[in-house]
CSV table of C-alpha atoms in Angstrom, one decimal:
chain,number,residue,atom,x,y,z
A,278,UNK,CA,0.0,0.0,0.0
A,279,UNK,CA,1.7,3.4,-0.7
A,280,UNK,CA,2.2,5.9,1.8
A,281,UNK,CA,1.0,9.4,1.3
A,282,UNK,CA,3.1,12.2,1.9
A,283,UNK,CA,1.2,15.3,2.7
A,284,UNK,CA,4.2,17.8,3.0
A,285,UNK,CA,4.3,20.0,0.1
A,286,UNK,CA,6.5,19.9,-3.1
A,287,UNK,CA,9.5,21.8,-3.4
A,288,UNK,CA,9.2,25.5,-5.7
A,289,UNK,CA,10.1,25.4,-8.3
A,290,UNK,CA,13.1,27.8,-8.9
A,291,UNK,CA,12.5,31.1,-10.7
A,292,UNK,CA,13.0,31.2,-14.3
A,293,UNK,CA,15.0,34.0,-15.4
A,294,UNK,CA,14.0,36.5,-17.4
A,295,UNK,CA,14.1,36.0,-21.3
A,296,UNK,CA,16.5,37.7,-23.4
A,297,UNK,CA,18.0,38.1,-26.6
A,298,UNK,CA,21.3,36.9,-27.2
A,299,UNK,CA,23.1,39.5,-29.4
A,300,UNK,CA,25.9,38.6,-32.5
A,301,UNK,CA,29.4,37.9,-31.5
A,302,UNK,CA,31.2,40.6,-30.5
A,303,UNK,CA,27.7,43.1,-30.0
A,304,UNK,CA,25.8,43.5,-27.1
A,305,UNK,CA,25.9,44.5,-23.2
A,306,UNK,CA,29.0,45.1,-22.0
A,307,UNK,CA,29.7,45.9,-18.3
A,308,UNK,CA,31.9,48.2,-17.5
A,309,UNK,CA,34.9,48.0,-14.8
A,310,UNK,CA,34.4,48.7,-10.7
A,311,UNK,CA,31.0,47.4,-10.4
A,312,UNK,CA,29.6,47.0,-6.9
A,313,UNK,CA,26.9,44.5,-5.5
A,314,UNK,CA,23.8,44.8,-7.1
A,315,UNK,CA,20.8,46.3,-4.2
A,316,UNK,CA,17.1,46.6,-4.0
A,317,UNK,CA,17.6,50.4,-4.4
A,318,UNK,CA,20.0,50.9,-6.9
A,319,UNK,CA,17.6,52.4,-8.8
A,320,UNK,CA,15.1,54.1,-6.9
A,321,UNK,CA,15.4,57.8,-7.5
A,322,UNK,CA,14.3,57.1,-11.2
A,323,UNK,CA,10.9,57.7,-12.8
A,324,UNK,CA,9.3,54.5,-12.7
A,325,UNK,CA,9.4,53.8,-16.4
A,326,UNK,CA,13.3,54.4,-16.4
A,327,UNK,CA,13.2,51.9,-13.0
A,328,UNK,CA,11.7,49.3,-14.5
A,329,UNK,CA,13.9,49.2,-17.9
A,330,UNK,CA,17.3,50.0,-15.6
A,331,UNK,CA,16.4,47.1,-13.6
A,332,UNK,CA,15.9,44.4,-16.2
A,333,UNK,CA,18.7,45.8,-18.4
A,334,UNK,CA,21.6,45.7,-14.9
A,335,UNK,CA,20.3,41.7,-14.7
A,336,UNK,CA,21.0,40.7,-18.4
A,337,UNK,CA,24.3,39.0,-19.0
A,338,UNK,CA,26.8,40.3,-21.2
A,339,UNK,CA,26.6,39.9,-24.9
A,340,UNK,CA,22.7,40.3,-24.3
A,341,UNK,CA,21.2,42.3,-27.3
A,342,UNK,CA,20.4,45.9,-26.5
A,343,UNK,CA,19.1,47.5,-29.2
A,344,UNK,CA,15.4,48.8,-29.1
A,345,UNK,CA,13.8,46.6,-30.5
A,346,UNK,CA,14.9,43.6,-28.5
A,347,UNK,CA,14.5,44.8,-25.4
A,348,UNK,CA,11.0,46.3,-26.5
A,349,UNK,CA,10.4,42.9,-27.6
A,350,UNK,CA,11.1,41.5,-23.6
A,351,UNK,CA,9.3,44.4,-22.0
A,352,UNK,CA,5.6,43.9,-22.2
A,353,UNK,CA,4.9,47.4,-20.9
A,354,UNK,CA,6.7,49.9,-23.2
A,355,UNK,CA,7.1,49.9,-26.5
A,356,UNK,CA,10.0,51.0,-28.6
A,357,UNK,CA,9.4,54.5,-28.5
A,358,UNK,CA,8.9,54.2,-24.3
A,359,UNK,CA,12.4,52.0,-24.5
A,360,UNK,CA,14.1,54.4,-26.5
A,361,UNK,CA,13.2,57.7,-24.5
A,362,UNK,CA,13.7,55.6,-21.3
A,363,UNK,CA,17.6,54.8,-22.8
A,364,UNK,CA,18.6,58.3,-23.6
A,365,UNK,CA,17.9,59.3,-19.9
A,366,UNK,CA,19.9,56.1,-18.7
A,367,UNK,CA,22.8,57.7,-20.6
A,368,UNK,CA,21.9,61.4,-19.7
A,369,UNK,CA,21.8,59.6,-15.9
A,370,UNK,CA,25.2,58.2,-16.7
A,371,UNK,CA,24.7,54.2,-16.2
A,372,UNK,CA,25.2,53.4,-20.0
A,373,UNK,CA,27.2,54.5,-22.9
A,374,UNK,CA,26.6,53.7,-26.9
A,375,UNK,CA,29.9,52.6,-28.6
A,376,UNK,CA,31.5,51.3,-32.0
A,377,UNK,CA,35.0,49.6,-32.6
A,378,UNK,CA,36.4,47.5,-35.0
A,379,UNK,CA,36.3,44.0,-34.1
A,380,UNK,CA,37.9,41.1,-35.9
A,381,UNK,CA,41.6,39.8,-36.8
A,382,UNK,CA,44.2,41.1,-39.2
A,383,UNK,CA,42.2,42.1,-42.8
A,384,UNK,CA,39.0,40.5,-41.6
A,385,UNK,CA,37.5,43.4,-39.3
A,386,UNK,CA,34.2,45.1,-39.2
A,387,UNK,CA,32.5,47.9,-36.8
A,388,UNK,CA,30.2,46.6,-34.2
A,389,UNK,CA,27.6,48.3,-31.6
A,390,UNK,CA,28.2,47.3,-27.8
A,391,UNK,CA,26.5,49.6,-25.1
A,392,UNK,CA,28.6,49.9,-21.9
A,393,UNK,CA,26.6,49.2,-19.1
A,394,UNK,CA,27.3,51.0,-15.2
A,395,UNK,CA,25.1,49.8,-12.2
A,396,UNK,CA,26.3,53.4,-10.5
A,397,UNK,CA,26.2,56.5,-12.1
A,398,UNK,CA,29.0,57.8,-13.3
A,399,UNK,CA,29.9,61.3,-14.6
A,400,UNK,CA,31.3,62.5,-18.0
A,401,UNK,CA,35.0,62.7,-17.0
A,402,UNK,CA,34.3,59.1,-15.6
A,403,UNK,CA,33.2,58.0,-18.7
A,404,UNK,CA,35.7,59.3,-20.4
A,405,UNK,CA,38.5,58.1,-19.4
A,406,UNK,CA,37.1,54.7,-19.2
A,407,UNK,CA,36.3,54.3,-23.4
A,408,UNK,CA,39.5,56.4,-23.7
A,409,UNK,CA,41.3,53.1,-21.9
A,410,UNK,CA,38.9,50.8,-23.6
A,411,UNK,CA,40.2,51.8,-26.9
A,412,UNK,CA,44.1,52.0,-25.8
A,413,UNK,CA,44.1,48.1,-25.0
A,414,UNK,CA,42.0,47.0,-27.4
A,415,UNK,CA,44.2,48.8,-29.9
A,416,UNK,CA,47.3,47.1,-28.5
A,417,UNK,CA,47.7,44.3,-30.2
A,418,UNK,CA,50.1,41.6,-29.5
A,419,UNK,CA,52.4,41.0,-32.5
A,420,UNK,CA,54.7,38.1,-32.9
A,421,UNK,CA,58.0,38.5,-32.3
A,422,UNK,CA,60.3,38.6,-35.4
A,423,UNK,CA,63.0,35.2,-35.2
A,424,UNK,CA,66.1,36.8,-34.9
A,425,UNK,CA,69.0,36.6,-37.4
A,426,UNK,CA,71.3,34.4,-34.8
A,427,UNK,CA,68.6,32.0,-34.0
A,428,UNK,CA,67.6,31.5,-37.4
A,429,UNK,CA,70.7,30.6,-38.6
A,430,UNK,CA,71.6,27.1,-38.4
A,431,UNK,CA,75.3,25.3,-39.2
A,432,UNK,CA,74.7,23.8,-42.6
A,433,UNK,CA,75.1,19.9,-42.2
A,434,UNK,CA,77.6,18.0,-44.4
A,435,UNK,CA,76.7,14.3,-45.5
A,436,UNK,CA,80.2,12.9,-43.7
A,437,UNK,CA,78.1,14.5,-40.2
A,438,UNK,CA,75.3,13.3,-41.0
A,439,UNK,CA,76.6,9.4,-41.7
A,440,UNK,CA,78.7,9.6,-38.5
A,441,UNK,CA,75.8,10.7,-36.5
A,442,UNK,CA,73.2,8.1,-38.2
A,443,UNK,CA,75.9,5.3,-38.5
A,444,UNK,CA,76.2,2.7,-35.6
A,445,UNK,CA,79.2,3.1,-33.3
A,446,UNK,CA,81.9,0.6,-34.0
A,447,UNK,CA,83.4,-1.0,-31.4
A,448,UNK,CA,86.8,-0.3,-30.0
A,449,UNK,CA,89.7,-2.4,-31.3
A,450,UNK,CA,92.3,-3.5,-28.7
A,451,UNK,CA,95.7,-1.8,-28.4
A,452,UNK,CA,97.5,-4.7,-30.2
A,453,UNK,CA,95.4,-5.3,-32.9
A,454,UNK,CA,95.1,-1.3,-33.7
A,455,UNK,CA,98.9,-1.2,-33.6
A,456,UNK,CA,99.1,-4.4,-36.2
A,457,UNK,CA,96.7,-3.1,-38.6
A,458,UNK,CA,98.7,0.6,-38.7
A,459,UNK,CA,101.7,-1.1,-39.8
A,460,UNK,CA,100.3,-3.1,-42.1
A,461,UNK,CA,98.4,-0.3,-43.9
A,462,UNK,CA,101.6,1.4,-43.7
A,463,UNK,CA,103.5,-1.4,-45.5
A,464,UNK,CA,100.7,-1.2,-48.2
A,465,UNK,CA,100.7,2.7,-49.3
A,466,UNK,CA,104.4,1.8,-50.1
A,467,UNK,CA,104.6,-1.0,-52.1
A,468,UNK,CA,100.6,-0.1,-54.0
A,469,UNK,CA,100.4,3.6,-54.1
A,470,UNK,CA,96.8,4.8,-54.1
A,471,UNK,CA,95.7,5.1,-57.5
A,472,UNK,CA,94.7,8.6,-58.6
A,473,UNK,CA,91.0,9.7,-58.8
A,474,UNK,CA,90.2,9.1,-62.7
A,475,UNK,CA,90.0,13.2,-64.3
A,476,UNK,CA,86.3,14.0,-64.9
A,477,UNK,CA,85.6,16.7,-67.7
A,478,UNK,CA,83.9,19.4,-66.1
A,479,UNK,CA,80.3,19.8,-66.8
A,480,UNK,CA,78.6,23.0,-68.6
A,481,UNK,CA,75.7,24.1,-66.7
A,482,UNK,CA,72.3,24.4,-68.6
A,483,UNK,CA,72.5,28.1,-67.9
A,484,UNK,CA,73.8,30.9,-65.5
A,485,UNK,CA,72.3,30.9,-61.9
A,486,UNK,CA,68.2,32.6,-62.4
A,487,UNK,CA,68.7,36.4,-60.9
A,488,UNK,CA,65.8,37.6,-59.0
A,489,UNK,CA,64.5,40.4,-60.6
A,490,UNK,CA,64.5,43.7,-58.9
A,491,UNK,CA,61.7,46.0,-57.7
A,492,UNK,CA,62.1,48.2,-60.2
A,493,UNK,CA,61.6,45.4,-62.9
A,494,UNK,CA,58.8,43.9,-61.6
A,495,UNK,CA,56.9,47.8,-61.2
A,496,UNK,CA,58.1,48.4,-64.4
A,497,UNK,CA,56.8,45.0,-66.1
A,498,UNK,CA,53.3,45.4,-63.4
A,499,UNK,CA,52.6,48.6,-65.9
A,500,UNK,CA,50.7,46.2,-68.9
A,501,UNK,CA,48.6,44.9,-66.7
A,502,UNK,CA,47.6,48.1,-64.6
A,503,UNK,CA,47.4,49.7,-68.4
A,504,UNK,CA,47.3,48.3,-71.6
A,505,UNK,CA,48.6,51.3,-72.9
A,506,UNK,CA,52.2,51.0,-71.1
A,507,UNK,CA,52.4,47.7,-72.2
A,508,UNK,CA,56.5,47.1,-72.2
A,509,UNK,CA,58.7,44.0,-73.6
A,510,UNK,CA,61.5,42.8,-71.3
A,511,UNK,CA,63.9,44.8,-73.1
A,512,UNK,CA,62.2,47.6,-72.2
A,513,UNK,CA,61.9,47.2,-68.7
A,514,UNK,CA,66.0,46.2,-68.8
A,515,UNK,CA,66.5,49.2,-70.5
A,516,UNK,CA,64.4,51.3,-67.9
A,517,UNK,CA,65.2,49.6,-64.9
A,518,UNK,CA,67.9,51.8,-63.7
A,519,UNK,CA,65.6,55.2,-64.3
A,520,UNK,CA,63.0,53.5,-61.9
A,521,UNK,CA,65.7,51.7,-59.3
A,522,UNK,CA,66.5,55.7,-58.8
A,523,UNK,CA,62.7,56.4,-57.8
A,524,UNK,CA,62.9,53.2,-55.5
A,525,UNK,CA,66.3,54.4,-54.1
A,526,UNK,CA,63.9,58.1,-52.9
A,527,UNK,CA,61.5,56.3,-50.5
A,528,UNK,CA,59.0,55.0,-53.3
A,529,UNK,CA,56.9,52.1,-53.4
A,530,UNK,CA,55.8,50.4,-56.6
A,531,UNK,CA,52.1,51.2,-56.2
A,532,UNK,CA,53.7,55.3,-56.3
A,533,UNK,CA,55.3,54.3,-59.2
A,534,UNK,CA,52.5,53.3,-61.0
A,535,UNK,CA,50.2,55.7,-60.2
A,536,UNK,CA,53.2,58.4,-60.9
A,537,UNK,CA,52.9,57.0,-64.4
A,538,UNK,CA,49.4,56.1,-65.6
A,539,UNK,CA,48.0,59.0,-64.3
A,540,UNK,CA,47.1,61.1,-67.0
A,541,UNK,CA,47.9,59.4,-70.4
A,542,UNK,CA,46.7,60.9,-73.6
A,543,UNK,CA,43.6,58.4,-75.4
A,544,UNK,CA,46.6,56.8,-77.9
A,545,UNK,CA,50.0,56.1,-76.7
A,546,UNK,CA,52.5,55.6,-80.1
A,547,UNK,CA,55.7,54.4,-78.0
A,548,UNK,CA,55.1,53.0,-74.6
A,549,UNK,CA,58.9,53.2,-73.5
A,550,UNK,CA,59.5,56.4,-74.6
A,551,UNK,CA,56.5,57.7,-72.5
A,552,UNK,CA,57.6,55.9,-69.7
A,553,UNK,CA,61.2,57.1,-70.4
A,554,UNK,CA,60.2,60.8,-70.4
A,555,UNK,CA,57.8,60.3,-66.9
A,556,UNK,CA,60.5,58.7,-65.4
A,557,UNK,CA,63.1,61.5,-65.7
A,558,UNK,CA,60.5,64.7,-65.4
A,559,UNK,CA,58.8,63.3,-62.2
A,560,UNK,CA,61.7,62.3,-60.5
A,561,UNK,CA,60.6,62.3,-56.8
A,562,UNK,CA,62.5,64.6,-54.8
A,563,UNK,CA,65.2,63.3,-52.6
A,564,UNK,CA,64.8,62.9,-48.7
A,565,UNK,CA,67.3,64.4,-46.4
A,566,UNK,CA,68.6,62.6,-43.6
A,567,UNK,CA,67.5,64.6,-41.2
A,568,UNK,CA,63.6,64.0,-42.2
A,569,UNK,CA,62.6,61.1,-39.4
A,570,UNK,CA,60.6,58.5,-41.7
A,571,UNK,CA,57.5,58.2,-41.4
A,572,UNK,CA,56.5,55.5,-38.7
A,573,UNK,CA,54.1,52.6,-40.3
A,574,UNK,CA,50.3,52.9,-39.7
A,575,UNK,CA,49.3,49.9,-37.4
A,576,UNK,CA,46.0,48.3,-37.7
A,577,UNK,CA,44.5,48.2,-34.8
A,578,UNK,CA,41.0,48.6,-33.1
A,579,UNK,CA,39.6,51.9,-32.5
A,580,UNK,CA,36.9,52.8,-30.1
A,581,UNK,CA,34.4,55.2,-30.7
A,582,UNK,CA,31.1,57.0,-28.7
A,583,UNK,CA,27.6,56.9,-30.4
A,584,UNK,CA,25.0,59.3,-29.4
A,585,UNK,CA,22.3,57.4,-27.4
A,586,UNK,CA,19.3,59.4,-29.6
A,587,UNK,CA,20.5,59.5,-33.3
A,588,UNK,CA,23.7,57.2,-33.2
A,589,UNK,CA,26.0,59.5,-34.6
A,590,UNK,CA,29.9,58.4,-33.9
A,591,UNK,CA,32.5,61.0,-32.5
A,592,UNK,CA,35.0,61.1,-29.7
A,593,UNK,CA,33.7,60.1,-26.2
A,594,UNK,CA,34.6,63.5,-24.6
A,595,UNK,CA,32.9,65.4,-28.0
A,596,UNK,CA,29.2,63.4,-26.6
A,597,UNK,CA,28.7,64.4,-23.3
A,598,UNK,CA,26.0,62.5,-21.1
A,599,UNK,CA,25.9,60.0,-24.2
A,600,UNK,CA,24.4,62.7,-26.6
A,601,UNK,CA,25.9,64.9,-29.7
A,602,UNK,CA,25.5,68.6,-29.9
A,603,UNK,CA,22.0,68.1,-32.0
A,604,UNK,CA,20.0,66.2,-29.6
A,605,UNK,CA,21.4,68.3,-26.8
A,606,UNK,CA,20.0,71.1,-28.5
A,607,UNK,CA,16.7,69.7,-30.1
A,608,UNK,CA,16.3,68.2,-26.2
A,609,UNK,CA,16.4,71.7,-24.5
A,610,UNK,CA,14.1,73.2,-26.9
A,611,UNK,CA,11.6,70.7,-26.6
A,612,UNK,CA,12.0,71.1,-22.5
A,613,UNK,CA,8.3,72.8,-21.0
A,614,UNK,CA,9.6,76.3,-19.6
A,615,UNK,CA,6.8,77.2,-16.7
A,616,UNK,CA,4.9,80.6,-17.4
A,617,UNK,CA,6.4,83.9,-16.0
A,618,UNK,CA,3.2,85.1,-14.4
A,619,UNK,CA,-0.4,84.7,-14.4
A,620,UNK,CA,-2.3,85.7,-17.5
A,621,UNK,CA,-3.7,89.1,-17.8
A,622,UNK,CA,-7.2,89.3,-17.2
A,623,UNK,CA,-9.4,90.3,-20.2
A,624,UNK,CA,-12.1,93.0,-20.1
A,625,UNK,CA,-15.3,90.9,-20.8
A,626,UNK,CA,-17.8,93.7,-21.6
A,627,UNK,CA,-15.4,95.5,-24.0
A,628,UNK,CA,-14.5,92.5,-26.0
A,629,UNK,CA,-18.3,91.8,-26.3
A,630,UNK,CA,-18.7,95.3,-27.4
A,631,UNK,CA,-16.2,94.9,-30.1
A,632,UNK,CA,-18.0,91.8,-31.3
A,633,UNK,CA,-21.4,93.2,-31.4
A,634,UNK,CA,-19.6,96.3,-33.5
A,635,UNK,CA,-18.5,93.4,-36.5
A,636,UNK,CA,-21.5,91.7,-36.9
A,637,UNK,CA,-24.0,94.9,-37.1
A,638,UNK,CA,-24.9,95.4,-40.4
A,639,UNK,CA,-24.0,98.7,-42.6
């Protein structure tokens, strides 16, 4: 016979609240020095700014935060609620709108994120915090270049190579090493060692294949960038030294070409004596050494500030409380400004005067 157990069920635990998850490398992001969430964090808020605050500070990070996901999760405002109650989260100074460039090497793209503050922080707060967000996310760790000295490896000679792969032989005792010297000794005197038999020396197929030079290969890269500078490789021997001189000034080959497609007439009768004449008028002029070279242009991630209303980029100190210099404006306009003073009281009778004087007739 079973046994009934009248004590009550355990409760089930709380479900969580639904959310949308948002595309790698979008979403919530928290930002740094957070402290334990409280019942109160947010109660100085307008109800409607409460209630979004709340369920935004308990979604996880890389939780979509665009309107209309979160309007899509909040039964009780729509977008238009969601996005007024955003821009005075940011104007409050819990969140901030960003865009960086995400990704690896040449395969990068911009992406949203909203930084996300349980306390309020001020503008100089959030300042210097996307300032630092961008600074490490813009250092990038590069692999470090093999040196020359590690790199370089004693070449290894076949005679090495048998020794070392060979099997040791064993040692010979003292008298029988001493027997065999004298006997090999005995032998290279009565049957000298016959001389290697001569081997005519060999002609090679042809000379050792040069790699060709910069300047060649910009110079033979002109056919294809124009059909109209289309040059033999006689030509481009002939030219090479003219454009080794441009190379020689700081030049790359892609200056180089543009340097001498740019402007060509519709019919060109001799390729290399166009190229001839470019490459002597516009020579490149030459670089003292005093002039500190330009330092190369490292790809790296950049960090920007989007305004909360119209999601316009700039700098994060040009977007104070979250918002550019339109919304700002277009927001104090539209702010009610209470009346200076009652209104003035109107004289009854004489207005009804005046309105009995417009409708008698002539």
């Amino acid at each position: 016979m079973a046994t009934e157990h009248l004590s009550p069920a355990l409760p089930a635990p709380a479900s969580s609240r639904p959310y949308a998850k948002a595309r790698p490398g979008y979403g919530k992001r928290i930002a740094s020095g957070q402290r334990a969430p409280l019942a109160d964090d947010f109660a100085l808020m307008p109800e409607r700014e409460r209630y979004i605050a709340g369920y935004v500070d308990r979604l996880p990070e890389g939780a979509a935060m665009d309107i209309k996901s979160l309007a899509r999760h909040l039964p009780l405002y729509g977008q238009m609620a969601v996005s007024s109650a955003l821009k005075a989260l940011g104007v409050a100074g819990h969140l901030r709108r960003v865009r960086c460039l995400a990704g690896e090497r040449d395969q990068v793209r911009w992406v949203s994120r909203t930084y996300w503050s349980r306390t309020a922080r001020d503008n100089e707060w959030w300042d210097a915090f996307l300032t630092t967000e961008g600074s490490d996310s813009a250092s990038e760790a590069t692999p470090a270049q093999p040196s020359a000295d590690a790199g370089a490896q004693a070449p290894v000679t076949a005679s090495s190579l048998n020794a070392a792969t060979s099997p040791a032989a064993p040692p010979m005792p003292a008298p029988q090493q001493a027997e065999v010297a004298s006997e090999a000794a005995a032998a290279s005197v009565t049957h000298p060692a016959p001389a290697p038999p001569a081997v005519p020396e060999q002609r090679t197929h042809g000379a050792a294949q040069v790699a060709p030079s910069p300047a060649y290969l910009a110079l033979a890269q002109l056919g294809r960038a124009d059909m109209r500078l289309a040059l033999s490789a006689a030509d481009c021997r002939a030219l090479e030294p003219l454009a080794a001189a441009w190379f020689s000034r700081g030049v790359d080959a892609d200056y180089l070409t543009q340097a001498l497609t740019a402007g060509l007439p519709a019919q060109v009768g001799s390729p290399v004596g166009l190229v001839r004449r470019r490459l002597t008028d516009k020579l490149p002029p030459q670089l003292t050494s005093s002039t500190a070279p330009v330092p190369a242009v490292t790809r790296g991630r950049r960090l920007l500030a989007e305004c909360t209303e119209c999601g316009r980029p700039g700098a994060p100190e040009a977007l104070p409380d979250g918002l550019c210099r339109g919304c700002r404006t277009a927001a104090s306009d539209t702010t009610p400004t209470a009346p200076a003073g009652p209104p003035a009281e109107r004289d009854v009778h004489a207005l009804v005067g005046q309105l009995r004087e417009l409708t008698r007739l002539p």
